[in-house]
């Protein structure tokens, strides 16, 4: 061919690169059935998974916490100037969630100590309050706790208990009868039947108190919208059990709160009774003294003259008695701190008598710390810290008591001096009248204090009877919603996603790992040279299919190549074409033979030269028995005319490769070869040279093909074109890359048997169907 610049004029020399999104979409769409299959499998797997789905329920109840609980004194205590410790809302949360309180609740719910379970094909259910049998326990060994036992009940009421997991003994069999106690080394139980049931096999396990406390310690407290209403919630697959636990928690908590208030009232009444015992004896003695004095001295009443002195004396003595009462209370408080302080709250002095603010604050702090420590386990590191703080405050309270005792002593000394002055005045009165006045004064003092304590005791008893918990249940616990309600949908979507990803990843990986030329797109990406034609895949191995089936679509592909070549060279004689490929097996000889056939079919003088002198194959393909050819001419053994084979079965002449020489490279570079080709160009209109290893679809290696193209560019070859061989028009790769056979050059050879399909883009026929297409 003559040199021309068509490669640069009609095709982009730059290598096509970048991500072709549509090609990937087309690839995935063409394998749609894989996505359907894996999608159905994934949906089936998600269905089986969802069959084992167990709903988790959210249950909660609401409790109103009084933020001022414990701050206000009971009315009957105001006479003593005492109040109970401050309990803030944070402390109430600690109390509600403490292990001690949870343990107390578990003790009040014995039905939770035996767990009844049913097993289905896909899921396991806890039959809390739904079990058809009940197990009464009298003894349970340590090793039996936590073990899953299987019980099989027979029609006659007998049953067999075995170790389901073989934790204790795989061969364990304990036989018994419904309603009859059964004894074993593991437990002593009595199985009773509540209702009839069809499933005769069930499971049960014994729960330890610790395991239940650990489980329910996960309860979640939360104040609602910054109010004093506290929500207590639990999450589990057994909602009725959670509801029962929360309600029982409220019940025990309120009962404990009421018990603490009643205990304070009982301590107050006890203190009053102790004081009344002593005052009652004193009062009785005062009455007897006055009666005896009047009887023996015949005195009815004191005179008006001594009334004022008596009143003053009475006032001072009452004040002194009040000081003695304070001393008694301080002694009581000091003794209580030493002996009973760890058992409950102390009574705090405030506004009457003992109004020392430091003592009040210390006592309040002490009560708060004591309550917090009582709600904390001894194993908790916080317990030791709270104990240290309590001991520190205890020492401070003792110091405050000492200080108050000194103050009382000073005040007593002042009153004693005033009493002494009054007595000096009384000494001026007649002796009998003075004695009567003294006896009357003492009686009034004792009587006043007796009445005071009687009144306070009555108030304390009334208050105790009227006591109620500081807090109140706003809403009993109930099931609110299913926590994992969207889990089934999420599982289905996840499985479908992974199911659809599997074929997508497979197809993409297969495409990325493929290293062969699979279509026109691959050729365009790895070569700067234009594709001049595509050759379809055929079932037959006959190299002369174009001659056998001249009206087939297969032959039409070669006509397209022929027409393009004529359009490129734009001359009619001496056209020389060289056909090569990247490696053996790509189909270059096959293409060259059929290309020579379509040229010969037009009546053009055509010659096919086998220049693959290392491995000549044209003769074998055409069934020619002669062996002499090009190499024989080049070494001078034969004349050129003697070597050219003319056969009526072919539409072209053939020049074979000849005998394989030891030095093929030197022969190819010889001047005699150039002269031979020059001579042949004068004889023939078209010369097709078959050389050593045309690119074959899904056969040619991409990397090797790309390196060959780079070498051709480097050697500055012109008029170089590519034929893509062995395209399967029914394959996915063919459809993905959108190949056609017509490029709008207009063939005009009169082979229009059958009918054609027009390409809407360029209004040209892209494929022909006719009778010769069958079984090619």
XYZ file of C-alpha atoms in Angstrom:
776
model
C 0.000 0.000 0.000
C 1.105 3.550 -0.498
C 1.849 5.623 2.517
C -0.894 7.920 3.581
C -2.000 9.716 6.701
C -5.439 8.265 7.102
C -4.550 6.952 10.567
C -4.129 10.511 11.707
C -6.926 12.005 9.593
C -9.805 9.717 10.478
C -8.901 8.260 13.865
C -7.783 9.713 17.146
C -4.207 8.659 17.786
C -4.504 9.197 21.506
C -5.130 6.095 23.540
C -8.691 5.900 24.801
C -8.778 5.921 28.558
C -11.074 6.643 31.457
C -13.972 4.907 33.115
C -16.726 3.780 30.752
C -19.770 3.748 33.040
C -22.265 2.581 30.425
C -20.144 -0.405 29.427
C -20.221 -1.626 33.025
C -23.973 -1.055 33.262
C -24.514 -3.000 30.049
C -22.329 -5.831 31.367
C -24.379 -6.133 34.581
C -27.715 -5.874 32.771
C -26.754 -8.648 30.341
C -26.274 -11.036 33.263
C -29.583 -10.040 34.873
C -30.492 -13.661 35.547
C -27.554 -13.975 37.964
C -28.951 -11.094 40.000
C -32.394 -12.712 39.975
C -30.984 -16.062 41.128
C -28.818 -14.617 43.885
C -31.565 -12.181 44.880
C -34.010 -15.068 45.335
C -31.399 -17.056 47.298
C -30.634 -14.043 49.486
C -34.336 -13.442 50.126
C -34.755 -17.097 51.095
C -31.790 -16.881 53.466
C -33.194 -13.713 55.054
C -36.572 -15.424 55.462
C -34.948 -18.306 57.361
C -32.964 -15.816 59.437
C -36.104 -13.836 60.278
C -37.833 -17.023 61.377
C -35.369 -17.104 64.285
C -35.924 -13.403 65.053
C -36.944 -12.822 68.671
C -38.631 -9.498 69.489
C -37.110 -7.415 72.287
C -39.690 -5.378 74.197
C -39.271 -2.056 75.988
C -41.175 -1.931 79.288
C -41.272 0.988 81.705
C -43.101 2.510 84.657
C -43.114 6.033 86.129
C -42.484 7.127 89.696
C -42.840 10.672 91.041
C -39.970 11.594 93.375
C -40.686 14.325 95.960
C -37.617 16.601 95.773
C -38.376 17.856 99.323
C -38.870 14.413 100.781
C -37.419 14.272 104.310
C -36.697 18.007 104.568
C -39.806 19.081 106.481
C -40.106 18.011 110.119
C -43.108 16.019 111.214
C -45.221 18.434 113.201
C -44.897 16.428 116.422
C -41.081 16.809 116.277
C -41.048 20.598 116.193
C -41.202 20.811 119.927
C -37.880 19.027 120.103
C -36.292 20.980 117.286
C -35.430 17.914 115.108
C -35.792 16.968 111.444
C -34.837 13.992 109.225
C -32.052 14.123 106.633
C -32.361 15.648 103.167
C -32.922 13.101 100.431
C -32.372 14.621 97.012
C -33.513 13.043 93.809
C -30.047 11.762 92.895
C -30.009 9.745 96.101
C -33.390 8.260 95.235
C -32.046 7.057 91.868
C -29.117 5.414 93.690
C -31.535 3.703 96.061
C -33.785 2.499 93.244
C -30.932 0.979 91.247
C -28.934 -0.415 94.162
C -28.181 -4.138 94.163
C -29.527 -4.442 97.714
C -32.953 -3.188 96.653
C -32.914 -5.340 93.480
C -31.970 -8.338 95.607
C -34.901 -7.577 97.916
C -37.227 -7.404 94.897
C -35.963 -10.753 93.560
C -36.715 -12.270 96.981
C -40.291 -11.088 96.570
C -40.612 -12.770 93.132
C -39.908 -16.474 93.768
C -41.577 -17.470 90.482
C -38.533 -16.107 88.640
C -36.188 -18.628 90.228
C -37.360 -21.355 87.821
C -37.218 -20.499 84.111
C -39.480 -22.442 81.726
C -38.426 -22.655 78.074
C -39.905 -24.000 74.848
C -37.821 -24.691 71.760
C -39.121 -24.516 68.201
C -37.394 -25.160 64.882
C -36.175 -21.601 64.630
C -36.502 -19.859 67.986
C -36.541 -20.345 71.759
C -39.199 -18.764 74.016
C -39.271 -18.018 77.745
C -42.643 -19.219 79.056
C -42.830 -16.865 82.037
C -46.339 -17.198 83.487
C -47.335 -19.234 80.408
C -45.817 -22.596 81.308
C -48.262 -25.516 81.404
C -46.255 -27.022 84.280
C -44.991 -25.605 87.566
C -41.998 -26.836 89.540
C -42.002 -26.489 93.317
C -38.454 -26.607 94.704
C -37.452 -27.886 98.137
C -33.741 -28.305 97.512
C -31.397 -27.398 94.664
C -27.717 -28.304 94.591
C -25.135 -25.740 93.536
C -24.202 -27.581 90.338
C -27.849 -27.699 89.177
C -28.117 -23.903 88.875
C -27.885 -22.581 85.336
C -28.092 -26.039 83.708
C -30.712 -26.497 80.974
C -32.830 -29.539 81.840
C -35.136 -31.291 79.411
C -38.432 -32.729 80.669
C -40.447 -35.173 78.538
C -43.964 -35.822 79.822
C -45.788 -39.035 78.907
C -49.499 -39.597 78.479
C -49.777 -41.436 81.798
C -48.422 -38.416 83.703
C -44.920 -39.750 84.170
C -41.928 -37.760 83.024
C -38.202 -38.043 82.410
C -35.731 -35.227 83.161
C -32.370 -35.207 81.353
C -29.383 -32.901 80.945
C -30.014 -31.294 77.536
C -26.430 -30.088 76.939
C -24.658 -32.788 78.921
C -23.150 -30.225 81.302
C -23.507 -32.443 84.375
C -24.070 -35.885 82.884
C -24.981 -36.821 79.316
C -26.705 -39.980 80.555
C -28.694 -38.264 83.313
C -32.253 -39.600 83.660
C -34.514 -38.587 86.554
C -37.932 -40.203 86.417
C -41.004 -38.973 88.237
C -44.757 -38.497 88.118
C -46.852 -35.346 87.946
C -47.834 -34.191 91.448
C -45.442 -36.542 93.250
C -42.207 -35.116 94.756
C -39.039 -36.572 93.282
C -35.665 -36.652 95.013
C -32.207 -36.760 93.451
C -28.702 -35.616 94.301
C -29.288 -32.521 92.144
C -32.639 -31.358 93.501
C -35.852 -32.181 95.314
C -38.844 -30.952 93.312
C -42.523 -31.502 92.696
C -43.790 -31.060 89.122
C -47.435 -30.008 88.827
C -49.501 -29.416 85.700
C -51.505 -26.221 85.349
C -53.105 -26.725 81.926
C -53.269 -29.332 79.183
C -50.744 -28.893 76.408
C -49.891 -30.623 73.153
C -46.110 -30.253 73.266
C -44.944 -32.895 75.704
C -41.300 -31.782 75.706
C -40.153 -28.686 77.568
C -37.021 -27.255 79.137
C -36.314 -25.522 82.426
C -33.395 -24.135 84.413
C -32.901 -22.954 87.967
C -31.726 -19.363 88.338
C -29.507 -18.173 91.150
C -30.378 -15.006 93.001
C -27.088 -13.452 91.868
C -27.765 -14.155 88.183
C -31.187 -12.501 88.417
C -29.757 -9.502 90.290
C -27.071 -9.143 87.616
C -29.669 -9.308 84.866
C -32.029 -6.763 86.410
C -29.172 -4.434 87.332
C -29.405 -3.333 83.709
C -32.565 -1.331 84.408
C -32.402 2.222 83.077
C -33.578 5.232 85.162
C -34.326 8.547 83.475
C -36.050 11.755 84.604
C -38.716 12.865 82.138
C -38.317 16.367 80.670
C -36.338 17.673 83.675
C -39.274 16.941 85.965
C -39.297 14.956 89.209
C -41.010 12.026 87.431
C -38.575 9.134 87.111
C -38.986 6.511 84.379
C -37.607 3.029 85.118
C -37.265 0.807 82.040
C -36.055 -2.657 81.017
C -35.515 -4.348 77.662
C -35.783 -8.103 77.084
C -37.670 -10.759 75.070
C -39.791 -11.482 78.187
C -41.925 -8.363 78.663
C -44.309 -9.679 81.341
C -41.392 -10.567 83.586
C -39.961 -7.037 83.170
C -43.355 -5.491 83.978
C -43.699 -7.606 87.127
C -40.187 -6.719 88.244
C -40.618 -2.950 87.777
C -43.972 -2.944 89.599
C -42.515 -4.984 92.451
C -39.517 -2.623 92.534
C -41.871 0.335 93.038
C -43.772 -1.569 95.725
C -40.661 -2.540 97.723
C -39.105 0.918 97.322
C -42.223 2.700 98.654
C -42.570 0.166 101.476
C -38.952 0.784 102.509
C -39.517 4.521 102.382
C -42.567 4.233 104.648
C -40.703 1.902 107.004
C -37.890 4.461 107.390
C -40.405 7.150 108.341
C -42.155 4.837 110.820
C -38.816 3.849 112.332
C -38.036 7.519 113.014
C -41.414 7.950 114.681
C -40.850 4.841 116.834
C -37.479 6.159 117.991
C -39.058 9.491 118.931
C -41.846 7.816 120.927
C -39.276 5.665 122.697
C -37.311 8.771 123.675
C -40.476 10.462 124.992
C -41.433 7.370 127.026
C -37.995 7.294 128.622
C -38.391 10.947 129.683
C -41.964 10.458 130.912
C -40.914 7.612 133.209
C -38.566 9.860 135.154
C -40.858 12.935 135.123
C -43.838 10.895 136.312
C -41.975 9.726 139.397
C -40.741 13.256 140.104
C -44.247 14.700 139.706
C -45.737 12.129 142.024
C -43.117 12.941 144.649
C -43.895 16.681 144.346
C -47.612 16.011 144.879
C -46.928 13.919 147.957
C -44.625 16.579 149.419
C -47.252 19.340 149.068
C -50.031 17.180 150.484
C -47.970 16.118 153.443
C -46.748 19.691 154.140
C -50.285 21.132 154.052
C -51.640 18.376 156.231
C -48.972 18.735 158.860
C -48.867 22.556 158.858
C -52.566 23.187 158.084
C -51.707 25.478 155.120
C -54.288 25.889 152.389
C -52.520 28.337 149.997
C -49.603 30.710 149.760
C -50.261 34.385 150.355
C -50.496 37.070 147.775
C -47.346 38.603 149.222
C -45.241 35.720 148.051
C -46.890 35.230 144.598
C -44.411 37.377 142.691
C -41.389 35.709 144.319
C -42.849 32.294 143.578
C -43.443 33.098 139.919
C -39.853 34.338 139.494
C -38.511 31.277 141.225
C -40.701 29.056 139.031
C -39.499 30.750 135.826
C -35.828 30.318 136.711
C -36.297 26.750 137.705
C -38.168 25.989 134.447
C -35.306 27.458 132.498
C -32.889 25.366 134.463
C -35.006 22.271 133.820
C -34.979 23.075 130.122
C -31.189 23.174 130.274
C -31.175 19.809 131.993
C -33.413 18.496 129.187
C -30.923 19.762 126.645
C -28.157 18.018 128.491
C -30.167 14.823 128.510
C -30.731 15.081 124.762
C -27.032 15.719 124.148
C -26.191 12.705 126.277
C -28.756 10.682 124.362
C -27.331 11.874 121.050
C -23.724 11.139 122.075
C -24.674 7.675 123.262
C -26.715 7.007 120.109
C -23.774 7.964 117.911
C -21.529 5.514 119.719
C -23.887 2.554 119.763
C -26.768 2.691 117.239
C -25.758 5.204 114.587
C -25.274 2.682 111.789
C -28.810 1.329 112.076
C -30.766 4.394 110.946
C -31.082 8.175 110.718
C -30.396 10.317 113.775
C -32.857 12.859 115.103
C -31.547 16.300 114.179
C -31.895 19.328 116.580
C -33.027 22.575 114.927
C -35.101 25.470 116.267
C -36.074 24.906 119.913
C -33.579 24.329 122.613
C -30.687 22.883 120.662
C -30.544 25.346 117.773
C -26.838 25.001 116.976
C -26.704 25.299 113.163
C -23.387 23.431 112.882
C -24.839 20.368 114.585
C -27.916 20.486 112.330
C -25.829 20.637 109.136
C -23.495 17.869 110.293
C -26.401 15.613 111.210
C -28.079 16.225 107.855
C -24.863 15.382 105.991
C -24.399 12.322 108.153
C -27.886 11.021 107.386
C -27.395 11.522 103.625
C -24.060 9.665 103.641
C -25.507 6.907 105.814
C -28.413 6.322 103.412
C -26.050 6.295 100.422
C -23.733 3.796 102.142
C -26.636 1.540 103.124
C -27.605 1.340 99.436
C -24.049 0.377 98.421
C -22.544 -3.090 98.537
C -19.688 -3.627 100.978
C -17.553 -4.903 98.087
C -17.945 -1.631 96.252
C -14.855 0.658 96.601
C -17.262 3.575 97.216
C -18.415 1.858 100.435
C -15.040 2.444 102.119
C -14.945 6.045 100.977
C -18.426 6.695 102.423
C -17.405 5.017 105.704
C -14.414 7.339 106.044
C -16.601 10.391 105.431
C -19.171 9.165 107.989
C -16.455 8.705 110.625
C -15.156 12.228 109.940
C -18.628 13.744 110.375
C -19.173 11.611 113.474
C -16.062 13.191 115.052
C -17.334 16.656 114.104
C -20.708 15.932 115.753
C -18.935 14.911 118.966
C -16.996 18.183 118.899
C -20.241 20.121 118.439
C -21.774 18.276 121.409
C -18.796 19.228 123.587
C -19.132 22.882 122.533
C -22.856 22.928 123.289
C -22.304 21.356 126.694
C -19.935 24.202 127.603
C -22.546 26.763 126.491
C -25.235 25.058 128.593
C -22.938 25.004 131.633
C -22.356 28.772 131.376
C -26.098 29.374 131.023
C -26.819 27.155 134.060
C -24.355 29.125 136.156
C -26.158 32.356 135.226
C -29.571 30.915 136.177
C -28.186 29.505 139.431
C -27.099 33.017 140.461
C -30.613 34.331 139.748
C -32.204 31.477 141.660
C -29.908 32.264 144.600
C -31.140 35.890 144.583
C -34.771 34.765 144.627
C -34.051 32.378 147.442
C -32.528 35.164 149.495
C -35.802 37.043 149.162
C -37.771 33.973 150.072
C -35.689 33.579 153.196
C -37.225 36.825 154.392
C -40.699 35.179 154.287
C -42.001 33.138 157.185
C -40.400 29.740 157.261
C -43.583 27.719 156.614
C -44.688 29.965 153.788
C -41.244 29.733 152.222
C -41.340 25.943 152.345
C -44.808 25.845 150.826
C -43.733 28.156 148.044
C -40.757 25.961 147.196
C -42.892 22.827 147.087
C -45.540 24.488 144.897
C -42.914 25.811 142.498
C -41.352 22.369 141.994
C -44.728 20.773 141.451
C -45.679 23.244 138.716
C -42.363 22.647 136.932
C -42.798 18.904 136.986
C -46.429 19.119 135.934
C -45.696 21.385 132.972
C -43.028 19.053 131.590
C -45.180 16.006 132.113
C -48.042 17.555 130.141
C -45.592 18.662 127.429
C -44.292 15.119 126.858
C -47.779 13.619 126.989
C -48.896 16.023 124.268
C -45.887 15.237 122.060
C -46.331 11.505 122.469
C -49.942 11.745 121.307
C -48.866 13.788 118.271
C -46.118 11.262 117.447
C -48.542 8.338 117.582
C -51.031 10.153 115.362
C -48.277 11.029 112.859
C -47.037 7.449 112.772
C -50.508 6.163 112.014
C -50.907 8.748 109.234
C -47.499 8.164 107.655
C -47.376 7.529 103.872
C -44.484 7.187 101.403
C -42.866 10.419 100.251
C -43.020 9.267 96.605
C -45.821 7.955 94.466
C -46.313 5.676 91.443
C -47.522 7.810 88.544
C -47.924 4.967 86.085
C -47.643 1.221 86.580
C -45.168 -0.562 84.350
C -46.365 -1.770 80.962
C -44.942 -2.766 77.568
C -44.299 0.315 75.442
C -42.941 -0.904 72.103
C -40.742 -3.459 70.341
C -37.139 -2.267 70.342
C -35.983 -4.303 67.344
C -39.186 -4.065 65.326
C -37.287 -3.006 62.189
C -34.738 -5.812 62.519
C -36.529 -8.138 60.092
C -36.649 -5.490 57.386
C -33.029 -4.590 58.049
C -31.993 -8.246 57.806
C -33.883 -8.686 54.541
C -32.326 -5.578 53.012
C -28.832 -6.582 54.175
C -29.129 -10.089 52.754
C -30.523 -8.764 49.466
C -27.701 -6.241 49.253
C -25.038 -8.886 49.762
C -26.883 -11.271 47.466
C -26.855 -8.712 44.648
C -23.253 -7.778 45.375
C -21.991 -11.325 44.832
C -22.737 -11.524 41.063
C -21.759 -7.874 40.633
C -18.376 -8.443 42.302
C -17.897 -11.676 40.346
C -18.633 -10.030 36.992
C -16.514 -6.975 37.740
C -13.612 -9.074 39.041
C -13.800 -11.393 36.054
C -13.759 -8.411 33.730
C -10.868 -6.716 35.552
C -8.813 -9.924 35.711
C -9.397 -10.803 32.062
C -6.201 -10.227 30.062
C -7.412 -11.097 26.557
C -8.888 -8.941 23.820
C -12.632 -9.404 24.169
C -14.022 -6.923 21.716
C -13.695 -3.688 19.868
C -13.494 -1.616 23.046
C -10.457 -3.562 24.236
C -8.758 -3.072 20.872
C -9.449 0.660 20.927
C -8.112 0.961 24.490
C -4.879 -0.899 23.745
C -4.098 0.293 20.222
C -3.689 3.583 18.371
C -4.554 1.959 15.062
C -8.073 1.831 13.596
C -10.146 -1.330 13.252
C -10.823 -2.017 9.597
C -13.189 -4.948 10.121
C -14.657 -7.630 12.393
C -14.842 -11.340 11.548
C -17.582 -13.404 13.128
C -17.093 -16.766 14.819
C -17.923 -19.812 12.696
C -18.572 -23.434 13.579
C -16.814 -24.799 10.492
C -13.073 -25.011 10.138
C -13.084 -24.717 6.319
C -10.755 -21.823 5.437
C -12.639 -21.205 2.162
C -16.017 -20.368 3.649
C -16.258 -17.227 1.570
C -16.107 -19.351 -1.579
C -18.505 -21.990 -0.232
C -21.018 -19.428 1.062
C -20.620 -16.289 -1.029
C -23.947 -14.822 0.053
C -23.529 -15.301 3.797
C -23.083 -12.582 6.393
C -19.671 -14.104 7.091
C -18.533 -13.380 3.516
C -20.105 -9.952 3.757
C -17.709 -9.087 6.600
C -14.740 -9.687 4.319
C -16.377 -7.586 1.617
C -16.592 -4.769 4.152
C -12.852 -5.083 4.763
C -12.185 -5.171 1.021
C -14.310 -2.071 0.420
C -12.532 -0.149 3.173
C -9.131 -1.049 1.811
C -10.135 0.156 -1.660
C -11.422 3.360 -0.133
C -8.130 3.859 1.699
C -5.659 3.102 -1.109
C -7.759 4.740 -3.861
C -6.024 2.825 -6.677
C -6.760 -0.419 -8.510
C -3.493 -2.300 -9.217
C -0.392 -3.438 -7.360
C -1.941 -3.335 -3.948
C 0.108 -5.266 -1.437
C -1.286 -6.187 1.991
C 0.572 -7.883 4.839
C -1.429 -9.756 7.468
C 0.128 -10.535 10.831
C -0.942 -11.095 14.450
C 0.431 -10.884 17.968
C 0.828 -14.622 18.465
C 0.130 -18.008 16.904
C -3.499 -19.106 16.921
C -4.992 -15.631 16.468
C -6.355 -16.611 13.005
C -4.196 -14.542 10.671
C -3.871 -17.284 7.981
C -7.608 -17.946 8.148
C -8.376 -14.264 7.624
C -5.795 -13.865 4.838
C -7.163 -16.853 2.872
C -10.758 -15.597 3.041
C -9.697 -12.023 2.244
C -7.891 -13.332 -0.837
C -11.057 -15.252 -1.747
C -13.307 -12.147 -1.707
C -10.811 -10.283 -3.880
C -10.680 -13.189 -6.291
C -14.480 -13.403 -6.391
C -14.546 -9.936 -7.982
C -12.380 -11.147 -10.854
C -9.294 -9.311 -9.627
C -5.945 -11.004 -10.084
C -5.074 -11.910 -6.516
C -2.045 -13.680 -5.048
C -1.732 -15.119 -1.541
C 1.888 -15.452 -0.365
C 2.783 -17.582 2.647
C 5.666 -15.641 4.240
C 5.506 -17.448 7.570
C 8.622 -19.312 6.523
C 9.329 -20.518 10.060
C 5.980 -22.321 10.227
C 4.205 -22.225 6.845
C 0.573 -23.348 6.994
C -1.251 -21.977 3.914
C -0.619 -25.143 1.924
C -1.961 -27.390 4.628
C -5.046 -25.207 5.030
C -5.814 -25.277 1.300
C -5.000 -28.973 0.887
C -2.037 -28.335 -1.454
C 0.490 -31.142 -1.496
C 3.367 -29.166 -3.007
C 5.988 -27.939 -0.593
C 8.243 -25.667 -2.633
C 7.691 -21.971 -2.310
C 9.273 -18.626 -1.387
C 12.366 -20.035 0.368
C 13.104 -22.291 -2.593
C 13.035 -19.268 -4.894
C 15.199 -17.170 -2.607
C 17.930 -19.838 -2.431
C 17.769 -20.353 -6.227
C 16.320 -23.835 -6.361
C 13.194 -22.916 -8.396
C 11.950 -20.223 -10.681
C 9.152 -17.947 -9.536
C 6.717 -18.986 -12.269
C 7.190 -22.638 -11.324
C 6.258 -21.937 -7.710
C 3.005 -19.967 -8.246
C 0.094 -22.368 -7.871
C -3.071 -21.835 -9.878
C -6.091 -23.903 -8.859
C -9.596 -23.846 -10.277
C -10.962 -24.474 -6.743
C -9.607 -21.090 -5.647
C -10.353 -17.618 -6.924
C -6.728 -16.636 -6.324
C -3.184 -17.837 -6.913
C -0.970 -19.149 -4.143
C 2.746 -18.871 -3.441
C 3.659 -21.242 -0.616
C 6.297 -20.635 2.042
C 8.557 -23.414 0.900
C 11.038 -25.507 2.792
C 11.778 -24.232 6.314
C 15.308 -22.729 6.118
C 17.904 -22.601 8.895
C 18.277 -18.836 8.449
C 14.764 -17.385 7.862
C 15.756 -13.931 9.125
C 18.511 -13.488 6.544
C 16.265 -14.624 3.687
C 13.550 -12.148 4.609
C 16.046 -9.277 4.613
C 17.552 -10.286 1.256
C 17.445 -8.087 -1.858
C 16.082 -10.991 -3.862
C 12.899 -10.937 -1.767
C 12.457 -7.236 -2.524
C 12.897 -7.940 -6.219
C 10.398 -10.808 -6.069
C 7.746 -8.622 -4.471
C 8.405 -5.846 -6.961
C 7.955 -8.311 -9.820
C 4.745 -9.737 -8.384
C 3.224 -6.252 -8.009
C 3.436 -5.883 -11.768
C 1.556 -9.142 -12.306
C -1.206 -8.940 -9.727
C -3.763 -6.341 -8.710
C -3.858 -7.553 -5.088
C -1.130 -9.343 -3.166
C -1.880 -10.640 0.329
C 1.113 -11.716 2.401
C 0.588 -14.130 5.294
C 3.376 -13.565 7.817
C 4.412 -14.879 11.193
C 2.320 -14.549 14.099
C -4.539 -10.725 13.094
C -5.850 -10.085 16.673
C -8.305 -12.770 17.824
C -11.298 -12.031 20.044
C -10.959 -13.546 23.560
C -7.631 -15.088 22.520
C -5.066 -12.341 22.070
C -3.330 -11.194 25.243
C -3.920 -7.493 25.988
C -0.448 -6.780 27.285
C 1.273 -8.530 24.378
C -1.036 -6.809 21.902
C -0.316 -3.423 23.448
C 3.453 -3.967 23.327
C 3.273 -4.945 19.635
C 1.306 -1.778 18.898
C 3.839 0.333 20.777
C 6.620 -1.294 18.759
C 4.829 -0.517 15.476
C 4.412 3.106 16.521
C 8.034 3.251 17.561
C 9.140 1.877 14.152
C 6.957 4.529 12.429
C 4.859 2.133 10.338
C 2.103 3.747 8.248
C -1.131 2.364 6.852
C -1.479 -0.114 9.678
C -4.969 -1.432 10.414
C -6.551 -4.046 12.663
C -8.989 -6.898 11.932
C -10.790 -8.308 14.980
C -11.266 -12.033 14.425
C -13.652 -14.644 15.882
C -16.408 -12.379 17.231
C -19.422 -14.268 18.554
C -22.448 -12.140 17.718
C -24.519 -13.949 20.388
C -21.965 -13.476 23.180
C -22.275 -11.032 26.042
C -19.044 -9.319 25.095
C -20.305 -8.735 21.573
C -23.554 -7.254 22.845
C -21.789 -5.177 25.487
C -19.478 -3.526 23.015
C -22.186 -3.068 20.374
C -20.410 -4.375 17.309
C -21.827 -4.067 13.775
C -20.538 -5.034 10.385
C -21.464 -1.971 8.342
C -19.732 1.387 8.624
C -21.630 3.276 5.925
C -19.322 2.801 2.949
C -22.001 1.363 0.587
C -21.016 -1.982 -0.801
C -22.984 -2.244 -4.091
C -21.962 -5.772 -5.041
C -25.434 -7.119 -5.738
C -25.392 -9.666 -2.939
C -28.612 -8.479 -1.317
C -30.367 -11.812 -0.995
C -32.673 -11.982 1.970
C -33.132 -8.755 3.941
C -31.118 -6.328 5.967
C -31.426 -4.434 9.278
C -30.719 -0.711 9.196
C -28.630 1.047 11.806
C -30.785 3.979 12.969
C -27.695 6.049 13.759
C -26.163 6.211 10.256
C -29.016 4.773 8.139
C -26.720 1.980 6.802
C -27.183 -1.782 6.691
C -25.260 -3.302 9.576
C -26.034 -7.008 9.067
C -27.443 -9.256 6.356
C -29.515 -12.379 6.802
C -29.790 -14.926 3.997
C -29.910 -18.622 3.355
C -26.138 -19.083 3.488
C -25.998 -17.991 7.151
C -27.347 -21.354 8.314
C -24.834 -23.461 10.349
C -21.788 -21.355 9.426
